[in-house]
Coordinates of C-alpha atoms in Angstrom, one line a residue:
X1 CA 94.0 146.8 -133.8
X2 CA 91.5 149.7 -133.4
X3 CA 92.5 153.2 -132.4
X4 CA 91.2 152.7 -128.9
X5 CA 93.0 149.4 -128.4
X6 CA 96.3 150.9 -129.7
X7 CA 95.9 153.9 -127.3
X8 CA 95.4 151.4 -124.4
X9 CA 98.5 149.5 -125.4
X10 CA 100.4 152.8 -125.7
X11 CA 99.3 153.7 -122.2
X12 CA 101.1 150.6 -121.0
X13 CA 104.3 152.4 -121.6
X14 CA 103.2 155.1 -119.1
X15 CA 102.5 152.4 -116.5
X16 CA 106.0 150.9 -117.0
X17 CA 107.7 154.3 -116.9
X18 CA 106.1 154.8 -113.5
X19 CA 108.5 152.1 -112.2
X20 CA 111.6 153.9 -113.6
X21 CA 112.4 156.0 -110.5
X22 CA 112.1 153.1 -108.0
X23 CA 114.1 150.7 -110.2
X24 CA 116.8 153.3 -110.9
X25 CA 117.2 153.8 -107.2
X26 CA 117.5 150.1 -106.7
X27 CA 120.1 149.8 -109.5
X28 CA 122.7 152.1 -107.7
X29 CA 125.6 152.5 -107.9
X30 CA 125.9 151.6 -111.6
X31 CA 126.6 154.8 -113.6
X32 CA 124.0 156.1 -116.1
X33 CA 125.6 155.2 -119.4
X34 CA 126.6 151.7 -118.3
X35 CA 123.0 151.3 -117.0
X36 CA 121.8 152.5 -120.3
X37 CA 124.0 149.9 -122.1
X38 CA 122.8 147.0 -119.9
X39 CA 119.2 147.9 -120.1
X40 CA 119.0 148.5 -123.8
X41 CA 120.9 145.2 -124.4
X42 CA 118.2 143.4 -122.3
X43 CA 115.4 145.2 -124.1
X44 CA 117.0 144.5 -127.5
X45 CA 117.6 140.8 -126.7
X46 CA 113.9 140.4 -125.6
X47 CA 112.9 142.1 -128.8
X48 CA 114.9 139.6 -130.9
X49 CA 113.2 136.7 -129.2
X50 CA 109.8 138.3 -129.8
X51 CA 110.6 139.1 -133.4
X52 CA 111.8 135.6 -134.1
X53 CA 108.5 134.1 -132.8
X54 CA 106.2 136.8 -134.2
X55 CA 107.3 136.9 -137.9
X56 CA 110.9 135.9 -138.2
X57 CA 114.0 138.0 -138.0
X58 CA 113.8 138.5 -141.8
X59 CA 111.3 141.3 -141.2
X60 CA 114.1 143.4 -139.8
X61 CA 115.9 143.4 -143.1
X62 CA 113.0 145.0 -144.8
X63 CA 113.3 148.2 -142.8
X64 CA 115.2 151.1 -144.2
X65 CA 118.4 152.1 -142.5
X66 CA 117.0 155.6 -142.2
X67 CA 114.2 154.3 -139.9
X68 CA 116.9 152.6 -137.8
X69 CA 119.0 155.7 -137.6
X70 CA 115.9 157.7 -136.6
X71 CA 114.8 155.3 -133.9
X72 CA 118.3 154.7 -132.5
X73 CA 119.1 158.4 -132.2
X74 CA 115.7 159.0 -130.7
X75 CA 116.1 156.5 -127.9
X76 CA 119.8 157.2 -127.3
X77 CA 119.5 161.0 -127.7
X78 CA 116.7 161.3 -125.2
X79 CA 118.5 159.4 -122.5
X80 CA 122.0 160.9 -123.1
X81 CA 120.5 164.4 -123.0
X82 CA 118.4 163.6 -119.9
X83 CA 121.3 162.2 -117.9
X84 CA 123.6 165.1 -119.0
X85 CA 121.0 167.7 -118.0
X86 CA 120.7 166.2 -114.5
X87 CA 124.4 166.3 -114.1
X88 CA 124.6 170.0 -115.1
X89 CA 121.5 171.3 -113.3
X90 CA 119.5 170.4 -110.2
X91 CA 117.3 167.3 -110.8
X92 CA 114.0 169.0 -109.9
X93 CA 114.3 171.9 -112.3
X94 CA 116.0 169.9 -115.1
X95 CA 113.4 167.1 -114.7
X96 CA 110.5 169.6 -114.9
X97 CA 111.8 171.1 -118.1
X98 CA 112.4 167.7 -119.6
X99 CA 108.9 166.7 -118.7
X100 CA 107.5 169.3 -121.2
X101 CA 107.5 166.4 -123.7
X102 CA 103.9 165.3 -123.2
X103 CA 102.7 168.9 -123.7
X104 CA 104.9 169.2 -126.8
X105 CA 103.5 165.9 -128.2
X106 CA 99.9 167.3 -127.9
X107 CA 100.8 170.6 -129.6
X108 CA 103.0 169.0 -132.3
X109 CA 100.5 166.3 -133.1
X110 CA 98.2 168.8 -134.6
X111 CA 100.6 169.0 -137.6
X112 CA 100.1 165.3 -138.4
X113 CA 97.8 164.3 -141.3
X114 CA 94.3 163.4 -140.2
X115 CA 94.8 164.7 -136.6
X116 CA 92.8 167.6 -135.2
X117 CA 94.1 169.5 -132.1
X118 CA 91.1 170.5 -130.0
X119 CA 91.0 173.0 -127.1
X120 CA 90.4 170.1 -124.6
X121 CA 93.7 168.5 -125.6
X122 CA 95.6 171.6 -124.9
X123 CA 93.8 172.4 -121.6
X124 CA 94.2 168.8 -120.5
X125 CA 97.9 168.8 -121.3
X126 CA 98.5 172.1 -119.6
X127 CA 96.5 171.0 -116.5
X128 CA 98.5 167.7 -116.4
X129 CA 101.8 169.7 -116.6
X130 CA 100.8 171.8 -113.6
X131 CA 100.1 168.6 -111.7
X132 CA 103.4 167.1 -112.7
X133 CA 105.2 170.3 -111.9
X134 CA 104.0 170.1 -108.3
X135 CA 105.6 166.7 -107.9
X136 CA 108.8 167.2 -109.9
X137 CA 109.7 170.6 -108.5
X138 CA 108.9 169.6 -104.9
X139 CA 112.4 169.9 -103.6
X140 CA 113.7 172.4 -106.0
X141 CA 115.7 175.6 -105.2
X142 CA 114.4 177.7 -108.1
X143 CA 116.0 178.3 -111.5
X144 CA 119.5 179.7 -111.5
X145 CA 121.5 181.2 -114.4
X146 CA 124.6 179.2 -113.5
X147 CA 122.7 176.1 -114.5
X148 CA 121.7 177.4 -117.9
X149 CA 123.6 174.7 -119.9
X150 CA 121.7 172.0 -118.0
X151 CA 118.4 173.7 -118.5
X152 CA 119.1 174.0 -122.3
X153 CA 119.9 170.3 -122.5
X154 CA 116.7 169.4 -120.7
X155 CA 114.7 171.5 -123.1
X156 CA 116.4 169.8 -126.1
X157 CA 115.7 166.5 -124.4
X158 CA 112.0 167.3 -124.3
X159 CA 111.9 168.3 -127.9
X160 CA 113.9 165.1 -128.8
X161 CA 111.3 162.7 -127.3
X162 CA 108.3 164.6 -128.4
X163 CA 109.7 164.8 -132.0
X164 CA 110.5 161.1 -131.9
X165 CA 107.0 160.2 -130.7
X166 CA 105.2 162.4 -133.3
X167 CA 107.5 161.6 -136.2
X168 CA 107.0 157.9 -135.5
X169 CA 103.6 158.3 -137.1
X170 CA 105.3 159.4 -140.3
X171 CA 107.1 156.0 -140.4
X172 CA 104.0 154.1 -139.4
X173 CA 104.7 151.4 -142.0
X174 CA 107.8 150.3 -140.1
X175 CA 106.9 147.3 -138.0
X176 CA 107.1 147.6 -134.2
X177 CA 109.8 144.9 -134.3
X178 CA 112.2 147.6 -135.6
X179 CA 112.3 148.9 -132.0
X180 CA 114.5 145.9 -131.4
X181 CA 117.3 147.4 -133.5
X182 CA 116.6 150.8 -131.9
X183 CA 117.4 149.3 -128.5
X184 CA 120.5 147.5 -129.7
X185 CA 121.7 150.6 -131.5
X186 CA 121.2 152.7 -128.4
X187 CA 123.3 150.2 -126.4
X188 CA 126.0 150.3 -129.0
X189 CA 126.2 154.0 -128.7
X190 CA 126.1 154.1 -124.9
X191 CA 128.9 151.7 -124.3
X192 CA 131.8 153.7 -125.9
X193 CA 130.6 156.9 -124.1
X194 CA 130.5 155.0 -120.8
X195 CA 134.1 153.8 -121.4
X196 CA 135.2 157.3 -122.2
X197 CA 133.5 159.3 -119.4
X198 CA 132.5 156.9 -116.6
X199 CA 134.1 154.6 -114.1
X200 CA 132.9 151.0 -114.6
X201 CA 130.8 150.0 -111.6
X202 CA 128.7 146.9 -112.0
X203 CA 125.5 146.3 -109.9
X204 CA 126.7 145.6 -106.4
X205 CA 124.2 143.0 -105.0
X206 CA 121.1 141.0 -105.8
X207 CA 118.8 144.0 -105.4
X208 CA 120.9 146.0 -107.9
X209 CA 121.0 143.2 -110.5
X210 CA 117.3 142.5 -110.1
X211 CA 116.4 146.2 -110.4
X212 CA 118.7 146.5 -113.5
X213 CA 117.1 143.4 -115.1
X214 CA 113.6 144.7 -114.5
X215 CA 114.6 148.1 -115.9
X216 CA 115.7 146.4 -119.1
X217 CA 112.6 144.3 -119.3
X218 CA 110.1 147.1 -118.5
X219 CA 110.8 150.9 -118.5
X220 CA 113.8 150.6 -120.8
X221 CA 112.5 147.7 -122.8
X222 CA 108.9 146.7 -123.3
X223 CA 107.8 150.3 -122.8
X224 CA 109.3 151.4 -126.1
X225 CA 107.5 148.6 -128.0
X226 CA 104.1 149.4 -126.7
X227 CA 104.7 153.2 -127.0
X228 CA 105.5 152.6 -130.7
X229 CA 102.1 150.9 -131.2
X230 CA 100.4 153.7 -129.3
X231 CA 101.9 156.7 -131.1
X232 CA 101.6 155.1 -134.6
X233 CA 98.1 153.8 -134.4
X234 CA 96.4 155.3 -131.3
X235 CA 95.2 158.7 -130.1
X236 CA 98.5 160.5 -129.8
X237 CA 96.9 163.6 -128.2
X238 CA 95.3 161.5 -125.5
X239 CA 98.5 159.6 -124.9
X240 CA 100.4 162.8 -124.6
X241 CA 98.1 164.2 -121.9
X242 CA 97.8 160.9 -120.1
X243 CA 101.6 160.6 -119.9
X244 CA 101.6 163.0 -117.0
X245 CA 100.3 160.0 -115.0
X246 CA 103.9 158.6 -115.0
X247 CA 105.4 161.0 -112.5
X248 CA 102.3 160.8 -110.3
X249 CA 102.3 156.9 -110.3
X250 CA 106.1 156.9 -109.9
X251 CA 105.8 159.1 -106.8
X252 CA 102.9 156.9 -105.4
X253 CA 105.1 153.8 -105.9
X254 CA 108.0 155.5 -104.1
X255 CA 105.6 156.4 -101.2
X256 CA 104.4 152.8 -101.0
X257 CA 108.0 151.6 -101.0
X258 CA 108.9 154.0 -98.2
X259 CA 111.4 156.0 -100.3
X260 CA 109.3 159.2 -100.4
X261 CA 106.9 160.7 -97.9
X262 CA 103.1 161.1 -98.4
X263 CA 102.0 164.8 -98.8
X264 CA 99.0 167.0 -99.6
X265 CA 100.9 168.1 -102.7
X266 CA 100.6 164.5 -104.0
X267 CA 96.8 164.6 -103.6
X268 CA 96.5 167.9 -105.4
X269 CA 98.7 166.7 -108.2
X270 CA 96.6 163.6 -108.5
X271 CA 93.5 165.7 -109.0
X272 CA 95.1 168.0 -111.6
X273 CA 96.7 165.1 -113.6
X274 CA 93.5 163.0 -113.5
X275 CA 91.4 166.1 -114.5
X276 CA 93.8 166.9 -117.3
X277 CA 93.6 163.4 -118.7
X278 CA 89.8 163.5 -118.4
X279 CA 89.7 166.8 -120.4
X280 CA 91.9 165.2 -123.1
X281 CA 89.7 162.1 -123.2
X282 CA 86.6 164.1 -123.5
X283 CA 88.1 166.1 -126.4
X284 CA 89.1 162.8 -128.1
X285 CA 85.9 160.8 -127.7
X286 CA 83.4 163.7 -127.6
X287 CA 83.4 163.8 -131.4
X288 CA 84.4 161.4 -134.1
X289 CA 88.0 161.8 -135.2
X290 CA 88.8 162.4 -138.8
X291 CA 90.0 159.3 -140.7
X292 CA 93.8 159.2 -141.1
X293 CA 95.6 158.7 -144.4
X294 CA 97.3 155.5 -143.1

């Protein structure tokens, strides 16, 4: 798979994450950690089937336990921190801080062997962040000191996912099938925390069950497999900048579904996010990238 093809595959995760908000709304009233458990179990089960047909389950035994620990903590840590941040701080402000991760990916990727961070990457990521900020902070009340703990967790959340994404390149020899174990491990960690801190409320009706199943198949399932391919073998700076399309597409889907209103802010955000991605793409394809050591 070429670098361009891997980047395109990785962007598939962004498209899937655009469905996260709508499907999460549809999965109510299931609490977050139980939802986490169910979705990661579905994603892990699908991964097992794919692994069995793509190369056999034996490939999973060849992966170091350190890789499994890294991936499991990355998936579980991000979601646990994100959900906790949104409980301790207003969703708009906490979500905005958490969505620093694409910008952090762009900045941190410059430390990777064979990667070169160009001005266009940074400008594109910053422009995309401004566009995302317009959407995410739309109903916010402003930052307040009383929610400092939630803001701190959101910032740690952003560093967790960006670090996971960038460091995935360092374990590039681990097959994408290993994400199967990451998902199952995240489910195993989520369940006891759910039993300790949440009331067990299963999906209430057909819409809830379908939404939950689709979450496990897509945004909390397949998305992590294609993201793994993208960050390991694709253009990680371009993927980082283009990731700001997720909140834009998510909001557009909510508008089409009648959950959110159409506004001029959405149009301005679309221009900023599209422009930011175009800047990053120009920086990536405007000159030949240096060969990697992989």
